[in-house]
Coordinates of C-alpha atoms and ligand atoms in Angstrom, one line a residue:
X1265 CA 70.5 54.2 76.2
X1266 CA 73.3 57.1 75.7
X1267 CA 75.4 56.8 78.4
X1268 CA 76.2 60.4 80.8
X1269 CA 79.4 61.0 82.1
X1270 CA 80.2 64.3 84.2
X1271 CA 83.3 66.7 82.6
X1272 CA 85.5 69.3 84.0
X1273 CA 87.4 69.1 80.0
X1274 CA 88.1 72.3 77.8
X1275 CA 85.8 72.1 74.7
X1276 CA 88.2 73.0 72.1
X1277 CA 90.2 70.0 72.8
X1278 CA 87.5 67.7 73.1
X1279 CA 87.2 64.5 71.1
X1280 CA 83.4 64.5 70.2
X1281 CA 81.0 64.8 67.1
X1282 CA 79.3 68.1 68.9
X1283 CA 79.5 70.6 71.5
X1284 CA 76.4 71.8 72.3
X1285 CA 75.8 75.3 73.4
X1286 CA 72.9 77.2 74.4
X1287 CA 71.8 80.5 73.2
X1288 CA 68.8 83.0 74.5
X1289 CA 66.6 85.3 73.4
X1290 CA 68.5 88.6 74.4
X1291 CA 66.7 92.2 74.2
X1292 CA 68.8 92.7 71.6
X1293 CA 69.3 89.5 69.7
X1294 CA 70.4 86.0 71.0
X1295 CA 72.5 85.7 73.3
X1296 CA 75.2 82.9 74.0
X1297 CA 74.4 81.1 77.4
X1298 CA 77.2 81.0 80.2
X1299 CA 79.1 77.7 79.7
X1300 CA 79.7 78.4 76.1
X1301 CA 82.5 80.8 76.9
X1302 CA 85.3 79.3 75.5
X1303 CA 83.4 78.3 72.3
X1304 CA 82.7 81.9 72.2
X1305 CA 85.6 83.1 72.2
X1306 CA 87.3 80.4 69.8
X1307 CA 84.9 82.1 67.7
X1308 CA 87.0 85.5 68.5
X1309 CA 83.6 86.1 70.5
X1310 CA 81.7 86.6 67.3
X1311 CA 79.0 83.6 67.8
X1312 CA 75.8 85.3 68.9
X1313 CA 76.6 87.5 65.6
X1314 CA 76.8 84.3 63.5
X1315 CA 74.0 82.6 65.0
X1316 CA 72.3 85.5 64.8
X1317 CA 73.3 85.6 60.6
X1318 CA 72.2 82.6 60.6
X1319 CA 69.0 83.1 61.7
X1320 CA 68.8 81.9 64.9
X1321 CA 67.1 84.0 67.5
X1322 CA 67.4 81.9 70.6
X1323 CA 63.9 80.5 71.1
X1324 CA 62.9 77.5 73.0
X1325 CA 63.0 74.7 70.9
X1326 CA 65.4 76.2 68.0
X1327 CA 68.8 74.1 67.0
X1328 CA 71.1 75.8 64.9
X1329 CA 74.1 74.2 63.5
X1330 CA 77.3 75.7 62.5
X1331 CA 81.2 74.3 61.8
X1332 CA 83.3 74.3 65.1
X1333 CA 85.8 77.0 65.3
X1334 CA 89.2 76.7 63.9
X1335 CA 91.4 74.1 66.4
X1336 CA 88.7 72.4 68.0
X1337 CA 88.5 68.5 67.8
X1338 CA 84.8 68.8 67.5
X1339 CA 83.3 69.4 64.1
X1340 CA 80.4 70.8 65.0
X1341 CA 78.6 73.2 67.0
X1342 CA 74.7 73.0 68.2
X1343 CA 73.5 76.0 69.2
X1344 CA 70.1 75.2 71.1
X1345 CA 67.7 77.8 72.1
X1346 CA 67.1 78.4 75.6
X1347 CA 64.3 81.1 75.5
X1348 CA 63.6 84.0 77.0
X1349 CA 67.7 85.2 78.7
X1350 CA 66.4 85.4 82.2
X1351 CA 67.0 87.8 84.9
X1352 CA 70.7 88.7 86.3
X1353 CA 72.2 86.2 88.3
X1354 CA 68.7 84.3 88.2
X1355 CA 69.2 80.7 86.2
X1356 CA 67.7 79.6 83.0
X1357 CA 65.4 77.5 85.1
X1358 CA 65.2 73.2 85.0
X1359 CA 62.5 72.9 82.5
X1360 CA 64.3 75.2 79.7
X1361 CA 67.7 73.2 80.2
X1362 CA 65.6 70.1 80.0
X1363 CA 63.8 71.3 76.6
X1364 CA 67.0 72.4 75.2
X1365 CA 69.1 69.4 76.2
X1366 CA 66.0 66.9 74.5
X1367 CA 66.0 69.1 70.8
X1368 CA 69.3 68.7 71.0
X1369 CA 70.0 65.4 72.0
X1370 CA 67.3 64.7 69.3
X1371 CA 69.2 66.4 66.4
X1372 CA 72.4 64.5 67.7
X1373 CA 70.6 60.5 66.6
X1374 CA 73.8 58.7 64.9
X1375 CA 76.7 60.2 66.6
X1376 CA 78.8 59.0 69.0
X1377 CA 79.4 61.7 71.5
X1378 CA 78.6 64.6 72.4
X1379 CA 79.5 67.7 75.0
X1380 CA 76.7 69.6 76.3
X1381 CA 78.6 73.4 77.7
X1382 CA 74.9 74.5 78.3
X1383 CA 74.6 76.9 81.6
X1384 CA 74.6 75.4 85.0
X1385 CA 74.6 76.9 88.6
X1386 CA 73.7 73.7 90.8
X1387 CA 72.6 70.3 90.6
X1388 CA 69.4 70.6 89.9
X1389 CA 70.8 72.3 86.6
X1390 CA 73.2 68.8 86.7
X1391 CA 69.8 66.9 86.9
X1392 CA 68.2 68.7 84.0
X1393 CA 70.3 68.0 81.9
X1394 CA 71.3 64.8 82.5
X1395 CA 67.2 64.0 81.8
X1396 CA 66.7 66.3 79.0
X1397 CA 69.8 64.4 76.9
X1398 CA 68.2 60.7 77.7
X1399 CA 64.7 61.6 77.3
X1400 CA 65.7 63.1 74.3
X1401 CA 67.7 60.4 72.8
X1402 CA 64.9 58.4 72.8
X1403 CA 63.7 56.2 69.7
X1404 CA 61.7 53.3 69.6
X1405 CA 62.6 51.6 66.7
X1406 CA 62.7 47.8 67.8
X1407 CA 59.8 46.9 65.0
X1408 CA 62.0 48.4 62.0
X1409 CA 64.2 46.4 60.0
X1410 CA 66.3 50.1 59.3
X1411 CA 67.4 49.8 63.2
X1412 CA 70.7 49.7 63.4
X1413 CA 72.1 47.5 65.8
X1414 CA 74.0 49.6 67.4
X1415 CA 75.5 52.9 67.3
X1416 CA 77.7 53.7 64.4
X1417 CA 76.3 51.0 62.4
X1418 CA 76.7 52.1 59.0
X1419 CA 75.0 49.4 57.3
X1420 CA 71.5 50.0 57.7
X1421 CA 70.1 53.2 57.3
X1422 CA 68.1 54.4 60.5
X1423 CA 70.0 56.6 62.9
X1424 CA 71.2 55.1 66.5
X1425 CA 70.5 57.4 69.5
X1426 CA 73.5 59.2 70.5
X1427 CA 75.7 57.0 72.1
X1428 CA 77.5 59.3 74.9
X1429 CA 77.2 62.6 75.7
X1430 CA 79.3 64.6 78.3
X1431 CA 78.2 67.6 80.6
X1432 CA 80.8 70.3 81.1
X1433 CA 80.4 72.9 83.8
X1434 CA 79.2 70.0 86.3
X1435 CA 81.6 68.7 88.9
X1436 CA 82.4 64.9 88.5
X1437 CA 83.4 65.2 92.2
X1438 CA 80.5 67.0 93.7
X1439 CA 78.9 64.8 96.1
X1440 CA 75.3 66.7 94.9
X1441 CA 76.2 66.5 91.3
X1442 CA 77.2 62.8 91.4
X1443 CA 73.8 62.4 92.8
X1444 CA 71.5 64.3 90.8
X1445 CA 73.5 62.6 87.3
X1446 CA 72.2 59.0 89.3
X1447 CA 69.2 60.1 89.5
X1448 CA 68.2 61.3 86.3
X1449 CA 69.3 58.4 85.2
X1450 CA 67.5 56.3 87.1
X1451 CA 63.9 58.3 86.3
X1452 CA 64.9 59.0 82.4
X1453 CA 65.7 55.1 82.3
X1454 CA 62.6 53.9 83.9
X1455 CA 60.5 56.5 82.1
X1456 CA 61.8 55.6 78.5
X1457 CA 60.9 51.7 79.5
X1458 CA 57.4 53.3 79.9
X1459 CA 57.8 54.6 76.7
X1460 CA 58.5 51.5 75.2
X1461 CA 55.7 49.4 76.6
X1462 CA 53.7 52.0 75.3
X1463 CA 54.8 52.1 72.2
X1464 CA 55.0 48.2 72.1
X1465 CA 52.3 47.6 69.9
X1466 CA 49.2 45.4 71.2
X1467 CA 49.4 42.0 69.2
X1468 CA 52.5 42.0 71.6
X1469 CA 51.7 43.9 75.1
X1470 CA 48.8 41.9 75.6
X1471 CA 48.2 41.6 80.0
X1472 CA 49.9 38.7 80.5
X1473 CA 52.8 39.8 78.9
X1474 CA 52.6 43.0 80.5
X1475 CA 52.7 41.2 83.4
X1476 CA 55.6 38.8 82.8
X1477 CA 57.5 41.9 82.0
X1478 CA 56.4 43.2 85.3
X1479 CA 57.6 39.9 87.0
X1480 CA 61.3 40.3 85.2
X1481 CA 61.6 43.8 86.2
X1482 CA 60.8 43.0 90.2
X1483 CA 63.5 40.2 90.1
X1484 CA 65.8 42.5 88.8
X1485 CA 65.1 45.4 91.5
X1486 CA 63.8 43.4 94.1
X1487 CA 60.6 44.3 94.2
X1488 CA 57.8 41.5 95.7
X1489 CA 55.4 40.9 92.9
X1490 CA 52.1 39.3 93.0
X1491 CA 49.9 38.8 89.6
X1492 CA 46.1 37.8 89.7
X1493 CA 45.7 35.8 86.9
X1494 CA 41.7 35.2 85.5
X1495 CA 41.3 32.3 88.3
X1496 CA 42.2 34.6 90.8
X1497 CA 40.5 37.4 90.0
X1498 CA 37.3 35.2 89.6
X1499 CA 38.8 33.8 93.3
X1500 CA 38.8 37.5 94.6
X1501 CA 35.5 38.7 93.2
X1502 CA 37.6 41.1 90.8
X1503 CA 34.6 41.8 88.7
X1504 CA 35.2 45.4 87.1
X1505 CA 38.4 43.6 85.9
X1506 CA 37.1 40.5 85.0
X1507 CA 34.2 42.3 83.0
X1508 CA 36.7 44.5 81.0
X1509 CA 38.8 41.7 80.0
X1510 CA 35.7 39.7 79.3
X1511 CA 35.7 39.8 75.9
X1512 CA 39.4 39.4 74.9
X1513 CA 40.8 36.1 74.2
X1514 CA 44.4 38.1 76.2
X1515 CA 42.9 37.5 79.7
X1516 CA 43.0 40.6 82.3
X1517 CA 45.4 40.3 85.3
X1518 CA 46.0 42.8 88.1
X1519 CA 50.1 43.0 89.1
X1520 CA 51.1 44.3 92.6
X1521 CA 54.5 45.4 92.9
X1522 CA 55.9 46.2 96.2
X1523 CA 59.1 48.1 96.8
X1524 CA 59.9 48.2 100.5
X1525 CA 62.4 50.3 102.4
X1526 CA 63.4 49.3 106.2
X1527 CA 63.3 52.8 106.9
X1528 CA 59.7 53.8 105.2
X1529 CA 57.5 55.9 107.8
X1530 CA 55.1 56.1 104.9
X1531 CA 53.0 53.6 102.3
X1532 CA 52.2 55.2 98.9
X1533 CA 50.1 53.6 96.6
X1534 CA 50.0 54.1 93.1
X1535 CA 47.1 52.7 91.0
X1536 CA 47.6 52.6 87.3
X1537 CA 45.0 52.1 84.0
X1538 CA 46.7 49.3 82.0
X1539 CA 44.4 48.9 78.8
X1540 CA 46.5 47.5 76.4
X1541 CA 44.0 47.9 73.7
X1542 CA 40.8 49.9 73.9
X1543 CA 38.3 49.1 70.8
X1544 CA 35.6 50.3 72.8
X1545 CA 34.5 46.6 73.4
X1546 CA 30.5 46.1 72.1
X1547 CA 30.5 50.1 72.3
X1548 CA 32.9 50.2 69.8
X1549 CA 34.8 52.9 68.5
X1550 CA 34.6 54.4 65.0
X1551 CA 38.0 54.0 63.0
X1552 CA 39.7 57.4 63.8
X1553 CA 39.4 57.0 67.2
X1554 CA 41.2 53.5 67.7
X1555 CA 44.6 53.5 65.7
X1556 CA 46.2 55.0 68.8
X1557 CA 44.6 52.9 71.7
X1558 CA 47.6 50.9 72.5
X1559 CA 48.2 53.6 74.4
X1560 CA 45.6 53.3 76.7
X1561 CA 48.1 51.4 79.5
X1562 CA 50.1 54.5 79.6
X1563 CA 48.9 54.9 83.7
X1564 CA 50.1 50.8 84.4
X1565 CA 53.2 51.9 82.6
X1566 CA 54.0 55.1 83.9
X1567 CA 52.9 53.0 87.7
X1568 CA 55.3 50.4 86.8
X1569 CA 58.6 52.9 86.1
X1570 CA 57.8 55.7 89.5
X1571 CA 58.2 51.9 91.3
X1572 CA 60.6 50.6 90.0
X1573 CA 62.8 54.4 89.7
X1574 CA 62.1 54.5 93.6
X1575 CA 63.6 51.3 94.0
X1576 CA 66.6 52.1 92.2
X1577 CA 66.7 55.5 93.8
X1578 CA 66.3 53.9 97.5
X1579 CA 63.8 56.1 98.7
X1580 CA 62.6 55.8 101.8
X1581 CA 59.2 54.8 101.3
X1582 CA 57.1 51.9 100.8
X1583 CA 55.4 52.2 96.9
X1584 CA 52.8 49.9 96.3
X1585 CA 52.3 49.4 92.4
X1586 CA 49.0 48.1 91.3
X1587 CA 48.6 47.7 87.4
X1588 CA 45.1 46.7 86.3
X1589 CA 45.8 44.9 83.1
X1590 CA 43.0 44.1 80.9
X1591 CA 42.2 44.1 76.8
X1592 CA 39.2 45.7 76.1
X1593 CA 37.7 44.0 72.9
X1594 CA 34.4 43.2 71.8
X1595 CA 33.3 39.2 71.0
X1596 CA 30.5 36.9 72.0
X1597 CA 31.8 36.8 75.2
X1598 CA 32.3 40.2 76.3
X1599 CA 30.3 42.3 78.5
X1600 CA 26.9 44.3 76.9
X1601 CA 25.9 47.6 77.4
X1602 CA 23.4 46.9 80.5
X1603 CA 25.3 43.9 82.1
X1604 CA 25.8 44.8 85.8
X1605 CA 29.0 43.4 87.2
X1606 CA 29.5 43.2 90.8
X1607 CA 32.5 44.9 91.7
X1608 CA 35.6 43.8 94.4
X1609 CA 34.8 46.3 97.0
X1610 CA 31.0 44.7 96.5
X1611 CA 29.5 47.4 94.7
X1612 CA 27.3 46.9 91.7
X1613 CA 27.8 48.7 88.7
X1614 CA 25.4 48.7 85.1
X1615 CA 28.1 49.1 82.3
X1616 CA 25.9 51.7 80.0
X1617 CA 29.1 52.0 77.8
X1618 CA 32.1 49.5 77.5
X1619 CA 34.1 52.2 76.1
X1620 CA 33.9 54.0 79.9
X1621 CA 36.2 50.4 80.9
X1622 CA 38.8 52.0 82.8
X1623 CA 36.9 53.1 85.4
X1624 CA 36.0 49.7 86.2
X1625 CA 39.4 48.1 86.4
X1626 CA 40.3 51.3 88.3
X1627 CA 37.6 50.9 90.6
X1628 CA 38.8 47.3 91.4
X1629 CA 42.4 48.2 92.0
X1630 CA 41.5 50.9 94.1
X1631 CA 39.4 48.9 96.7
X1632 CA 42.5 46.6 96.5
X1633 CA 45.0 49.3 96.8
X1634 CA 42.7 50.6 100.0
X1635 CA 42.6 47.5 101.5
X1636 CA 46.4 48.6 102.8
X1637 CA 45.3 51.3 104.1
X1638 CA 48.4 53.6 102.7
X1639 CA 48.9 56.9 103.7
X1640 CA 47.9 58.4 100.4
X1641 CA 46.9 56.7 96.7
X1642 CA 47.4 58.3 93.5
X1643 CA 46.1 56.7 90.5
X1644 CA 47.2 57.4 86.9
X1645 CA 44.6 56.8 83.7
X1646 CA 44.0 57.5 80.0
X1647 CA 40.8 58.0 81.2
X1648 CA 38.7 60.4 78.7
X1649 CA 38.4 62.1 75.7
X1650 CA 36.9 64.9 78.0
X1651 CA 39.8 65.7 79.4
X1652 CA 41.8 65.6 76.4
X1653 CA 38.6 68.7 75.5
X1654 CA 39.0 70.9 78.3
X1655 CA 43.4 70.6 78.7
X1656 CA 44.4 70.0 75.3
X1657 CA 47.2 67.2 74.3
X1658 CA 50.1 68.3 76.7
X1659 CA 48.6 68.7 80.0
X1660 CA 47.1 66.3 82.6
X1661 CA 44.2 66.7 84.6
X1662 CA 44.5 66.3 88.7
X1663 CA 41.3 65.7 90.5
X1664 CA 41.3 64.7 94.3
X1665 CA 39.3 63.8 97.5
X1666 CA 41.1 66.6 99.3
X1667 CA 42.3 70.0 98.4
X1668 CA 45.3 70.2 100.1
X1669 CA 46.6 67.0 98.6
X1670 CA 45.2 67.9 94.8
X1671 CA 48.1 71.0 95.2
X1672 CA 50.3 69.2 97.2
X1673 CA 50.4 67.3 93.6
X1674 CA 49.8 70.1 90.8
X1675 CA 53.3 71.4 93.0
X1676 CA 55.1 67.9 92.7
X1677 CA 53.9 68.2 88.4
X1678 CA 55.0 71.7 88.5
X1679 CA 58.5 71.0 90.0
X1680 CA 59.3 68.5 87.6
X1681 CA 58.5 70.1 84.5
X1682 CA 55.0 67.9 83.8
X1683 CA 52.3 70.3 82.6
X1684 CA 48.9 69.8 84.6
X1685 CA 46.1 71.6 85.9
X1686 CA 43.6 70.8 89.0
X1687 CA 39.7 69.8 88.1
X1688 CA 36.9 69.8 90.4
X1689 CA 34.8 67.2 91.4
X1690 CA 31.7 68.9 91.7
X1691 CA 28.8 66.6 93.5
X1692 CA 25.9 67.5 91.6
X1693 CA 27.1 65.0 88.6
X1694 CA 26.8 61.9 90.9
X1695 CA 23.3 61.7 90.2
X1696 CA 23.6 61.4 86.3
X1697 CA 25.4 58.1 87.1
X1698 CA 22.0 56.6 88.8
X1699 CA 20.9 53.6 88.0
X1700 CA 17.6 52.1 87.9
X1701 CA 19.2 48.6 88.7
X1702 CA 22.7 48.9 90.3
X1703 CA 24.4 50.9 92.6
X1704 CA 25.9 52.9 90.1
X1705 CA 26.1 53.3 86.4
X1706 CA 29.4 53.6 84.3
X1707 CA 28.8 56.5 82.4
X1708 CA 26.5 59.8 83.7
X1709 CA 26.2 63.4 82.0
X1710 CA 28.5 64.0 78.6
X1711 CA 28.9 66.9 79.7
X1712 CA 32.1 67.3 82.1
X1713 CA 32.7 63.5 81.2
X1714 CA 36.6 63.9 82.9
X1715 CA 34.7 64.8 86.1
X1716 CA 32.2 62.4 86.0
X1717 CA 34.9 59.4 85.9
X1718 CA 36.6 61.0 88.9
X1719 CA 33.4 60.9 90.5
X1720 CA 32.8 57.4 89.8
X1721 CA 36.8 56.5 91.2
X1722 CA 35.9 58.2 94.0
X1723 CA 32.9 56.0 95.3
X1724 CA 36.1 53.4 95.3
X1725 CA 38.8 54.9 97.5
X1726 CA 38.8 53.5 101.0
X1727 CA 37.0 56.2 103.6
X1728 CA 39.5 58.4 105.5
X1729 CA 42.6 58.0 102.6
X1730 CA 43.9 61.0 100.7
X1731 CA 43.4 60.2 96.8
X1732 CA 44.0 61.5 93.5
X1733 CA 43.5 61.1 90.1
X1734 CA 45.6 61.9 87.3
X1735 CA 43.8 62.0 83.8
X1736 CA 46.8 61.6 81.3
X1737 CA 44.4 61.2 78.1
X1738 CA 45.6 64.3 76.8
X1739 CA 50.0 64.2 77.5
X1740 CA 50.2 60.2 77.2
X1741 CA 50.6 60.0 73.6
X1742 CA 52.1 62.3 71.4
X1743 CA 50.6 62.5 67.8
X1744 CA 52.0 65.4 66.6
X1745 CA 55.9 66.1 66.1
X1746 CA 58.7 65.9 68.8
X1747 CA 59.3 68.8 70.8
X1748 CA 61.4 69.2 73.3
X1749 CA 62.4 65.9 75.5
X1750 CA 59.2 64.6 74.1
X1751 CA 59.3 61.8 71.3
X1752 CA 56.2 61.3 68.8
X1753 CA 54.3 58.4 70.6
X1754 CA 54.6 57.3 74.1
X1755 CA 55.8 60.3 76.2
X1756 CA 55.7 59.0 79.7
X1757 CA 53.8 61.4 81.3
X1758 CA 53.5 61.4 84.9
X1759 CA 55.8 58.8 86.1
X1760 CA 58.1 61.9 87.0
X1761 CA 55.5 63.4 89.1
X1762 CA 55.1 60.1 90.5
X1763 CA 58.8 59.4 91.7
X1764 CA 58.6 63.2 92.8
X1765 CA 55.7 62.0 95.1
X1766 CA 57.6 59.1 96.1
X1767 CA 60.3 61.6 97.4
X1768 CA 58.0 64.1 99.1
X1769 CA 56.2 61.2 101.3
X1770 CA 59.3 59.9 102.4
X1771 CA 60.8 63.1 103.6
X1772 CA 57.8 63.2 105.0
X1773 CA 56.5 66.4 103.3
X1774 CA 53.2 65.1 101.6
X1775 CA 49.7 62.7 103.0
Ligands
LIG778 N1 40.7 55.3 76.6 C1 39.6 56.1 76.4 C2 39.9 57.6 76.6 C3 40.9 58.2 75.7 C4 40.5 58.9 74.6 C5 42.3 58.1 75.9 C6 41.4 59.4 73.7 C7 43.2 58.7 75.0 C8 42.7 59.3 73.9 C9 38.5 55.7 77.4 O1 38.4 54.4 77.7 C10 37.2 56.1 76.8 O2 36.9 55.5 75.8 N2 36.4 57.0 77.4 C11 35.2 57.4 76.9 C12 34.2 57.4 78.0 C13 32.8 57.6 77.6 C14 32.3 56.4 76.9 C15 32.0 57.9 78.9 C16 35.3 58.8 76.2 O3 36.1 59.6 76.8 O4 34.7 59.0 75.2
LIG779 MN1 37.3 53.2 76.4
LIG780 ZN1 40.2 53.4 77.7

């Protein structure tokens, strides 16, 4: 993980491999950000006219590289593009600093340090930052032999993430500035561990190692931990779990972790869909549609970092992690379209498809989850291809039991930079999910399918708790190219929204 350090130093004398600037799009051509001015002028103030030459027009996204002016100890400049120059005296906003600080901390793989003289007016500019450079940085390349070992490592030939990197224009003595630098690094940390169990692929994140890794973790950070293995889930009456992992010879578990604080006025829960392989089971899905299911534990994952970040972070909250950890697969012993399992709250449910699985692990860890009785419970899922339809791949769905909560939570997403938009969950598709034989059936009307599933979660929240559901099929996994702070593959969606939540119920400002 590059390692962030606060800097009051000059840039020209600094001993790096980059300083990093960032230039906007200016009415009249790009513009160089504020914290860039002594780069500019090294440059005799000519460096929005050789960006500009060089064909740089300060859009989000855009790095730019160029020789650092004569006398610096730095090479090389990076000029990233911050967007649109924003209003006078108004900031360049979190999100853009984030965006520009991941491109460029991305371009930056294989060198050892860094400065960053991108703009900053507070700490949440600090904060930023701090998570756009270590989201960035991010690489998962633990399965290729071309890894180096560690930075600088010549003899292989992949490229190390960059090692250090240095933010200027942030005071190293501010009390505020100190703390947002901690606690970016805490959320970027725990996040890019979501990445990588994401990532991991599924001949190795089966449950139970999931859940080992779970156990490790919750030494570490003192967390309680309690794993239901198949015995005790059989014990419990677990059977939405138990029918999901039914068919895998990797049986399901379901991993509580508790973080406690002896100052918590409020218990939030978090439930999380921890699939770590969806064929589809006996409804199996067509090749195309299963190379990236290992994905499909990206809500247990991105659970399992917002607990343990608000651990490190001491909030003061109880979070209540529940990650329901199963392997959907398809074998003589799994369960057939029309078996009817008997869920843990005691509902019964007639599986139509296997492929609609999550909902029934979900359904289980919900009941569980209510059985606290927490203040509020969010719950975090891959849930449907649906939702991926109606949002596209970058943004997540948020459907609740109660309005006022549903925004309270689009806000939280908003404020930390996490694309999502709020879905009803209109009553008239319950009835599609009648069933002549159970309760309730796992699948109802195609149409609206994201909806539906929120519909069926809903029949398992505990009466009188504020819920909501986050639908991350869409954001979870990135297929395309990096962009931004976002990697290709796991991208950790929602576990900053989560830790935001965290932070709003114990200040006592949300449930
Ligand atoms: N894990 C999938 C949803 C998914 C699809 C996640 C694409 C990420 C990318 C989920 O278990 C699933 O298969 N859902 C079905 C439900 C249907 C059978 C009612 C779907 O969306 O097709
Ligand atoms: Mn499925
Ligand atoms: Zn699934």
């Amino acid at each position: 993980m590059t390692a962030l350090t606060l800097s009051t130093a000059a840039a020209p004398g600094l001993r790096a491999d980059a300083i990093v600037v960032g230039v906007a799009k200016g009415a009249n051509g790009p513009v160089v950000a504020p914290g860039a001015e002594a780069v500019d002028k090294a440059y005799g103030g000519s460096l929005a006219g050789v960006l500009e030459t060089l064909g740089a027009a300060g859009a989000e996204g855009e790095v730019t590289k160029l020789p650092a002016p004569a006398g610096f100890k730095a090479p090389l400049v990076v000029a990233v593009g911050l967007g649109a120059e924003p209003e006078k005296d108004s900031g360049y906003g979190a999100e853009a600093l984030r965006k520009a600080a991941g491109a460029a901390a991305r371009t930056l793989a294989g060198a050892k340090k860094a400065a960053f003289a991108l703009p900053v007016l507070d700490a949440s500019d600090v904060g930023a930052i701090g998570e756009g450079v270590l989201l960035g940085a991010y690489s998962f390349d633990a399965y290729k032999n071309t890894a180096p070992a560690k930075s600088g490592d010549k003899a292989k030939n992949g490229k190390a993430p960059l090692a250090e990197a240095a933010l200027l224009g942030a005071k190293p003595r501010d009390k505020e500035h100190k703390a947002a630098l901690e606690r970016a690094t805490a959320v970027a940390e725990e996040l890019n561990r979501a990445r990588d169990l994401i990532n991991m692929p599924p001949n190795d994140l089966n449950p139970e190692a999931f859940a080992a890794i779970a156990q490790t973790a919750a030494k570490e950070h003192g967390l309680k931990v309690q794993v239901l293995d198949v015995k005790a889930l059989e014990k419990g009456g677990y059977g939405g779990i138990l029918g999901v992992g039914a068919g895998s010879a990797s049986g399901p578990r379901l991993v509580k972790l508790s973080y406690t604080s002896g100052k918590a006025k409020k218990h939030l829960a978090l439930v999380g869909k921890g699939i770590t392989y969806d064929s589809g089971g006996i409804s199996l899905k067509p090749a195309g549609h299963n190379e990236t299911m290992k994905c499909d534990m990206s809500g247990a994952a991105a659970v399992f970092a917002a607990v343990v970040a608000a651990a490190r972070l001491g909030l003061e909250v109880n979070v209540t992690g529940w990650l329901a950890l199963a392997e959907n697969m398809p074998s003589g012993s799994a369960t057939r379209p029309g078996d009817v399992l008997r869920m843990y709250s005691g509902k019964t449910v007639e599986v139509l498809n296997t492929d609609a699985e999550g909902r029934l692990v979900l359904a289980d860890a919900l009941w569980a989850a209510s059985e606290e009785k927490p203040d509020a419970i969010v719950d975090v899922a891959t849930l449907t291809g649906a939702m991926m339809l109606a949002l596209g791949s970058r943004t997540f769905g948020i459907m609740a039991n109660d309005d006022a909560f549903r925004t309270a939570v689009h806000e939280a997403a908003e404020e930390v930079g996490e694309p999502a938009w709020p879905m009803p969950l209109p009553e008239h598709l319950r009835k599609g999910m009648d069933s002549p034989t159970a309760d309730i059936a796992n699948m109802g009307e195609r149409m609206g399918g994201g909806l539906v599933a929120g519909l069926f979660l809903k029949e398992f929240v505990g009466e009188g708790i504020a819920w909501a559901h986050l639908d991350i099929a869409g954001p979870a996994y990135n297929e395309g190219g990096p962009f931004g702070y976002t990697p290709k593959g796991g991208t950790g969606t929602a576990v900053r929204t989560l830790v935001r939540l965290a932070e709003l119920t114990a200040a006592g400002d949300l449930g």
